[in-house]
Coordinates of C-alpha atoms in Angstrom, one line a residue:
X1 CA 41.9 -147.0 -5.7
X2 CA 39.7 -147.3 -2.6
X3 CA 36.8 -144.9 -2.9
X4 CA 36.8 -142.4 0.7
X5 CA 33.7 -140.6 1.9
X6 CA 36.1 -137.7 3.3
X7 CA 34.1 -135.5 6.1
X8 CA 34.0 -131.8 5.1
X9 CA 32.6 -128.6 6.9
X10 CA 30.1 -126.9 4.6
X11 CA 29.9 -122.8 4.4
X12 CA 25.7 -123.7 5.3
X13 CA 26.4 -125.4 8.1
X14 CA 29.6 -123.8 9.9
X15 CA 29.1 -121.5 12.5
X16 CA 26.9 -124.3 13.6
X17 CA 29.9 -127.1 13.3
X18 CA 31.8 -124.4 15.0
X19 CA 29.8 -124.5 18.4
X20 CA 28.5 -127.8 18.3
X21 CA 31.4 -129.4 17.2
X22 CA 35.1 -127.6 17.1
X23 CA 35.2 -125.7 19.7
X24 CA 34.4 -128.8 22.1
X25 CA 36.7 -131.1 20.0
X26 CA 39.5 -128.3 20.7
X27 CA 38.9 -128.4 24.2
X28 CA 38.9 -132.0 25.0
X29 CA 41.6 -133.4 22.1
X30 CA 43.6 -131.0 21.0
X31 CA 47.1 -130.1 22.9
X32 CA 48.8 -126.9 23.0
X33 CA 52.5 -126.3 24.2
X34 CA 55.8 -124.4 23.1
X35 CA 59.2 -124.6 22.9
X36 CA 62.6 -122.5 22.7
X37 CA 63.6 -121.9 19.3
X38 CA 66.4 -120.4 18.0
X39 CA 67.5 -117.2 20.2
X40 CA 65.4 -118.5 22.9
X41 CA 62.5 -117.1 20.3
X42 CA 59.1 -119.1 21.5
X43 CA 57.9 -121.1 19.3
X44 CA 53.8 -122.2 20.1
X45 CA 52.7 -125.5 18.4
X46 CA 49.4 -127.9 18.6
X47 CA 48.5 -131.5 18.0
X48 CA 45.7 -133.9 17.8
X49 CA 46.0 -137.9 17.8
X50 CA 42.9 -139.8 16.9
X51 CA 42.7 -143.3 18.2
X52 CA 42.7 -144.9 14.9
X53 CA 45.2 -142.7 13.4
X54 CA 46.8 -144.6 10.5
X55 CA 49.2 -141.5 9.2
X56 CA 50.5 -138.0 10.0
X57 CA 49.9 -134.8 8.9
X58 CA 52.4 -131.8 9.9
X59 CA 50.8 -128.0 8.6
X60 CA 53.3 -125.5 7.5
X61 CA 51.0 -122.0 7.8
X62 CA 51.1 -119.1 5.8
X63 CA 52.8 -115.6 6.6
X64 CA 50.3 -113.6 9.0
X65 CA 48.7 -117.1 10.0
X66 CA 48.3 -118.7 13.2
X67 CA 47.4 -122.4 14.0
X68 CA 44.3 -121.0 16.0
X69 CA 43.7 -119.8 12.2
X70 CA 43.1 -123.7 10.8
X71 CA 40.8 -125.2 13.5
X72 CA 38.8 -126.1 10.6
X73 CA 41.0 -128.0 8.8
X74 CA 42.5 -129.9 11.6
X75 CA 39.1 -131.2 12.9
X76 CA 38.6 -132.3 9.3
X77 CA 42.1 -134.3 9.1
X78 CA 41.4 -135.0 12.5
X79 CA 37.6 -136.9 11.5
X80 CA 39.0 -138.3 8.5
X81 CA 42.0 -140.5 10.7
X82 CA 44.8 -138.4 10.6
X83 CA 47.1 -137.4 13.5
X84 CA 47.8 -133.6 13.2
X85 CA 50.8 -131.0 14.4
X86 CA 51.2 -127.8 13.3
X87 CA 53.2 -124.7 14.5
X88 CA 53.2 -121.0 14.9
X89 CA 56.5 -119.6 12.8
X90 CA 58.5 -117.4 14.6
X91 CA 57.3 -114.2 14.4
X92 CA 53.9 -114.8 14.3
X93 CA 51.0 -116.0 15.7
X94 CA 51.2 -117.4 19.4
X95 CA 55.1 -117.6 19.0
X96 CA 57.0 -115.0 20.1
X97 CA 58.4 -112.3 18.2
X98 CA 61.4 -110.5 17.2
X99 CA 60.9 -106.7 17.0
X100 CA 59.6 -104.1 19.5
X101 CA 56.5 -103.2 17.1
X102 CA 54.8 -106.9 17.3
X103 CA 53.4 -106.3 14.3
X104 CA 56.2 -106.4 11.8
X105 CA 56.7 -109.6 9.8
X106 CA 60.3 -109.9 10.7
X107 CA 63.5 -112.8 10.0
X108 CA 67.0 -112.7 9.5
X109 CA 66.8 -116.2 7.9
X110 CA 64.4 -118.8 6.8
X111 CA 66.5 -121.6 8.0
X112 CA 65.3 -120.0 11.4
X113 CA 62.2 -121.5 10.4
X114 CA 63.3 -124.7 9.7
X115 CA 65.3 -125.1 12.5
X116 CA 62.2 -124.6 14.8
X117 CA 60.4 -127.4 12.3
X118 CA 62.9 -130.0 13.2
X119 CA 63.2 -129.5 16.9
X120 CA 59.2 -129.4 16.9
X121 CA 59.3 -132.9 14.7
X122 CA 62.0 -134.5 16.7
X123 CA 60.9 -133.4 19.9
X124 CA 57.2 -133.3 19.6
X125 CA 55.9 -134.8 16.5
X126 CA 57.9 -137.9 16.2
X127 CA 57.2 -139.5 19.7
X128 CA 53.7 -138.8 19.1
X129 CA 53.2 -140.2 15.2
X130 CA 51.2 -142.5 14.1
X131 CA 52.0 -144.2 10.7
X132 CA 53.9 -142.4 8.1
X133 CA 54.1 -138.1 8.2
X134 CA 52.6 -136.0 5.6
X135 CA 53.8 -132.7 5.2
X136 CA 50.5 -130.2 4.5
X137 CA 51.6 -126.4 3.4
X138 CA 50.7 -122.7 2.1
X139 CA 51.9 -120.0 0.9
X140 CA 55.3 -119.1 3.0
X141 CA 54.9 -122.0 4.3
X142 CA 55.6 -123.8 1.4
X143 CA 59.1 -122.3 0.9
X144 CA 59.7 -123.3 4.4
X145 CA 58.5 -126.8 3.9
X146 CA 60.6 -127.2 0.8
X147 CA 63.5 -126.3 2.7
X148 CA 62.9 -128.7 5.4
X149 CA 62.5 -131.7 2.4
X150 CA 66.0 -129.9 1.0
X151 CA 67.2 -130.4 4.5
X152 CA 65.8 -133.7 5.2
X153 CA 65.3 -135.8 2.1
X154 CA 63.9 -138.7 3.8
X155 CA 61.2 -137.1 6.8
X156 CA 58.3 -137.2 4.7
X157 CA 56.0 -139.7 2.8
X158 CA 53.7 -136.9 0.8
X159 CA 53.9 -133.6 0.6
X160 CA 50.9 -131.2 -0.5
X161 CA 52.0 -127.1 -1.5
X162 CA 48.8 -125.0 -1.6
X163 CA 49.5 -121.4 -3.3
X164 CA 52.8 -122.1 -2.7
X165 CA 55.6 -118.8 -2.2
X166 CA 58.1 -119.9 -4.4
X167 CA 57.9 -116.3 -6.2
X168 CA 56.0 -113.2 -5.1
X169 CA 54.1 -110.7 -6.8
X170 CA 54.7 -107.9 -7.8
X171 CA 57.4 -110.2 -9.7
X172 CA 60.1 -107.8 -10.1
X173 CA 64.1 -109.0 -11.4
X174 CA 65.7 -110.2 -9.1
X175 CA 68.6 -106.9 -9.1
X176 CA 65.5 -104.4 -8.5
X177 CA 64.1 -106.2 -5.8
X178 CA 67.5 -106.6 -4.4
X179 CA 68.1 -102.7 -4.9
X180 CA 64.2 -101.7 -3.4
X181 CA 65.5 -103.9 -0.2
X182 CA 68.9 -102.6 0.1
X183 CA 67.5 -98.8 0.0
X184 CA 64.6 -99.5 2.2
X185 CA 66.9 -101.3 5.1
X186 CA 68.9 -97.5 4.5
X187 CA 66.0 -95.6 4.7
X188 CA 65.0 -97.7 7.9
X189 CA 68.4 -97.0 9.8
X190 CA 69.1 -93.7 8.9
X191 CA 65.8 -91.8 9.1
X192 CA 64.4 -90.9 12.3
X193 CA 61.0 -92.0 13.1
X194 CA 61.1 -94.3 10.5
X195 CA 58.4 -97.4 10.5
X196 CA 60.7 -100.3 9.9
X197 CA 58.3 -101.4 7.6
X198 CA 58.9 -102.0 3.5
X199 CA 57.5 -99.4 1.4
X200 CA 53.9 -99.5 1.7
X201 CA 53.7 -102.0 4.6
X202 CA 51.7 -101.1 7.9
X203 CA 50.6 -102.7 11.0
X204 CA 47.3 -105.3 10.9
X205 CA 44.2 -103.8 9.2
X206 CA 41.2 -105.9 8.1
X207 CA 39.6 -105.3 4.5
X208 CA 36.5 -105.1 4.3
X209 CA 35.0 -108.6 2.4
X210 CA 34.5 -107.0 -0.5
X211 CA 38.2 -106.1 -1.6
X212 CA 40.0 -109.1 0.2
X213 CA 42.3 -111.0 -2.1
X214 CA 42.1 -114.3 0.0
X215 CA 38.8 -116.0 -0.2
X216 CA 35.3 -116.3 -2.0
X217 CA 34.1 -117.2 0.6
X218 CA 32.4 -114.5 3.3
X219 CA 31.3 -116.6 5.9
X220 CA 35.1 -118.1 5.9
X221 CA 36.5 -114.8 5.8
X222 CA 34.3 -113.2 8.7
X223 CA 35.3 -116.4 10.8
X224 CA 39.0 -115.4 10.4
X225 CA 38.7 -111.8 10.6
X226 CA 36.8 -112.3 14.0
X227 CA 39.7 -114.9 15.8
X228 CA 42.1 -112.0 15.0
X229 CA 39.9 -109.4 16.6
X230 CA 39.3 -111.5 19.4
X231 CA 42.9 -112.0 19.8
X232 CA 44.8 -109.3 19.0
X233 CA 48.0 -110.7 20.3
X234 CA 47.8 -113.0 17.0
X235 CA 47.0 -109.6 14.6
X236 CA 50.6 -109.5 12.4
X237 CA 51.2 -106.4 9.6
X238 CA 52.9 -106.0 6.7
X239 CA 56.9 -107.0 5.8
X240 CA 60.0 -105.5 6.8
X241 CA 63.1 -105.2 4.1
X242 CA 64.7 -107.9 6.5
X243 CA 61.8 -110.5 6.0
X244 CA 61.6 -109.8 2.2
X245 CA 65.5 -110.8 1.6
X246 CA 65.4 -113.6 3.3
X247 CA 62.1 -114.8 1.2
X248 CA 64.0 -113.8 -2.0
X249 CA 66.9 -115.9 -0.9
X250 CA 64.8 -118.6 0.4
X251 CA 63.0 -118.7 -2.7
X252 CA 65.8 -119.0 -4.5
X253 CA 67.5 -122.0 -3.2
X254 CA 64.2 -123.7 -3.3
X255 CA 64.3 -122.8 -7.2
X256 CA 67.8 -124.0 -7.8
X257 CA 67.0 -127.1 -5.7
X258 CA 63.8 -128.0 -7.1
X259 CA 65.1 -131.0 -8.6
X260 CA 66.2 -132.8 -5.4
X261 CA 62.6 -132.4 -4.1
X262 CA 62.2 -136.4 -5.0
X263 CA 59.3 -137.5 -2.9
X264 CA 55.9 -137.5 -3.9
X265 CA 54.3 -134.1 -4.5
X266 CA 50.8 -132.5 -5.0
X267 CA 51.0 -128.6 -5.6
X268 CA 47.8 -126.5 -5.9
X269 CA 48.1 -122.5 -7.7
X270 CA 45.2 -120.2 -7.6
X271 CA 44.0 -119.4 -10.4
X272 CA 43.4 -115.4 -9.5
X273 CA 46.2 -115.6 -6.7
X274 CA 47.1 -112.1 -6.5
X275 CA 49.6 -112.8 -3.8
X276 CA 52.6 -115.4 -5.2
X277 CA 53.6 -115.5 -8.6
X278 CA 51.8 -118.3 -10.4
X279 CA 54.8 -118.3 -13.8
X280 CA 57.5 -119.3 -11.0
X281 CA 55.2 -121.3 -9.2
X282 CA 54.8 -123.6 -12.4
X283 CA 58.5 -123.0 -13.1
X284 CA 59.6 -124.5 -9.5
X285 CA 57.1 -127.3 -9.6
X286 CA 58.3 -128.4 -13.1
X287 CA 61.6 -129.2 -11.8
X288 CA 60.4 -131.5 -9.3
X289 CA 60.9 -135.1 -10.4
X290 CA 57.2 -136.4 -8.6
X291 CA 55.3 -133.4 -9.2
X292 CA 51.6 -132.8 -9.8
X293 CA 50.8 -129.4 -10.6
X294 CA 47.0 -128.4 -10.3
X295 CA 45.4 -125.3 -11.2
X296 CA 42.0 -124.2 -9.8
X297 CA 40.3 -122.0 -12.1
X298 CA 38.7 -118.8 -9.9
X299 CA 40.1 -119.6 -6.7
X300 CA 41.9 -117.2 -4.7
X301 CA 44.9 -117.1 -2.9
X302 CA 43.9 -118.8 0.2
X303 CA 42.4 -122.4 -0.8
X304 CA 41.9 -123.7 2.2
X305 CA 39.1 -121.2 3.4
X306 CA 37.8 -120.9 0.1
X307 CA 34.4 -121.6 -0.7
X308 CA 32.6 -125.2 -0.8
X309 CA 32.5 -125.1 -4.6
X310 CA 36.2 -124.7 -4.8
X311 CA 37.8 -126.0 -1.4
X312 CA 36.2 -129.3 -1.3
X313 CA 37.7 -130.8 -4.4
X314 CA 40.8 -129.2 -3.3
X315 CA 40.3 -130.8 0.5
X316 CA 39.4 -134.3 -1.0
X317 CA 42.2 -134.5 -3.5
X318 CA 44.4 -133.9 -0.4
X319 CA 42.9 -136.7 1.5
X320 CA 42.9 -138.9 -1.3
X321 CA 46.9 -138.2 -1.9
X322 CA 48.4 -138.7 1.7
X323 CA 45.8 -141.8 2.1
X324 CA 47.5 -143.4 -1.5
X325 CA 49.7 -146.8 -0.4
X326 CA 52.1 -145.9 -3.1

């Protein structure tokens, strides 16, 4: 196997390769545009074609996530010859959303989300691809992505699932989860003033550093905390009942399908996630015929703004995957 030099940000250097570098490269090469999804719902998206690019690389974001949120690791596929497109879900982000409080993490259905994915590859990624197309995913995003694969066997060459959602924590049975929902959406429509939230859920609200489950990394973490502040009109909060049972069935069909996930897959857990549920994690990914399963001792849910000592193995194995011949 041909030996790659990848380029990778360093935590040292970044708020200097932030000014001197992305900020000017997202200016003058990257592309920004939207589209009508589903229920005339818009749907924001981004993309970057280098002139050499030999292959494709679509990003599936996390819940709460925008694409603003990955500048980092789309100048870094970008650099290292990759064409990239990624999407704001419905919902959240720059894409429009569904409920009157913006804040709510709110779906009726995950195939929502992978309708938008296909219009956005057959209308905006395919005309623009170079070489063969990647798919590149975390957390929810996962879940979505494998039910794009489910949906379309044959779109992809590679696909990578970072801290993937295929179970949530707390993992509770499936009929108490299904109960906590049903009573919640009750307690939602009948009581006045209610939030519309899940139990516990609430509008944005940054942790302090210190008691974040995401990251190791501060300097990462401040970086990501500050876009949101800046741009409030990306800020998302906590779950309603409606989003959490279409997860659990989305979940679901990605666990009874596992097996027909055929193409080529590299799937990283968290070692401290706190987030997804590592046991079904491992459980999904062993029922995928081509699937690589990789733990990261000490990492935390978010892997791709973790820190250098644990996100730049993690970046170069993913190069090193989608660049593979075969």
């Amino acid at each position: 196997m041909t030996e790659h030099n990848w380029y990778l940000c360093t935590e040292s250097r970044l708020e200097q390769q932030f000014t001197n570098y992305i900020a000017p490269f997202w200016q003058e090469h990257v592309r920004l545009g939207s589209f009508q999804g589903n229920a005339d719902i818009r749907v924001s998206y981004a993309y970057c074609v280098p002139e050499q690019a030999k292959q494709s690389v679509l990003i599936s974001s996390g819940r709460i996530e925008s694409l603003l949120k990955y500048k980092e690791v789309i100048y870094e596929l970008y650099r290292n010859g990759f064409a990239v497109f990624v999407l704001d879900h419905r919902g959240q982000g720059l894409s429009g959303r569904m409920t009157v409080n913006p804040h709510q993490g709110y779906v009726d259905d995950f195939q929502h989300y992978v309708d938008d994915m296909c219009h956005f590859i057959d209308e905006i990624v395919t005309p623009q691809q170079r070489g063969a197309l990647n798919l590149l995913c975390h957390s929810m995003g996962s879940a979505i992505g494998a039910l794009t694969i489910l949906q379309r066997p044959t779109q992809f060459n590679r696909v990578v699932f970072g801290s993937p959602m295929f179970g949530i924590r707390p993992a509770l049975p499936e009929w108490l989860a299904k109960v906590l929902i049903g009573v919640n959406r009750c307690a939602n429509w009948l009581l006045p003033g209610s939030s519309g939230y899940f139990f516990g859920q609430r509008d944005y609200h940054a942790d302090d550093f210190m008691v974040n489950r995401l990251t190791s990394s501060e300097i990462r973490y401040q970086l990501f905390r500050n876009l949101y502040a800046e741009q409030p009109e990306i800020q998302l909060g906590g779950v309603t009942p409606q989003w959490l049972a279409a997860a659990s069935a989305a979940m679901w069909k990605v666990e009874q399908h596992a097996q027909q996930i055929t193409l080529p897959a590299l799937v990283f857990g968290a070692g401290e996630d706190t987030v997804v549920d590592n046991k079904r994690q491992q459980r999904v990914v062993a029922n995928m015929p081509d699937a690589e399963y990789i733990l990261v001792e000490g990492a935390r849910h978010e892997l791709l703004i973790e820190t250098d000592t644990i996100r730049q193995p993690v970046m170069k194995c993913i190069f090193d995957f989608f660049s593979r011949e075969f």
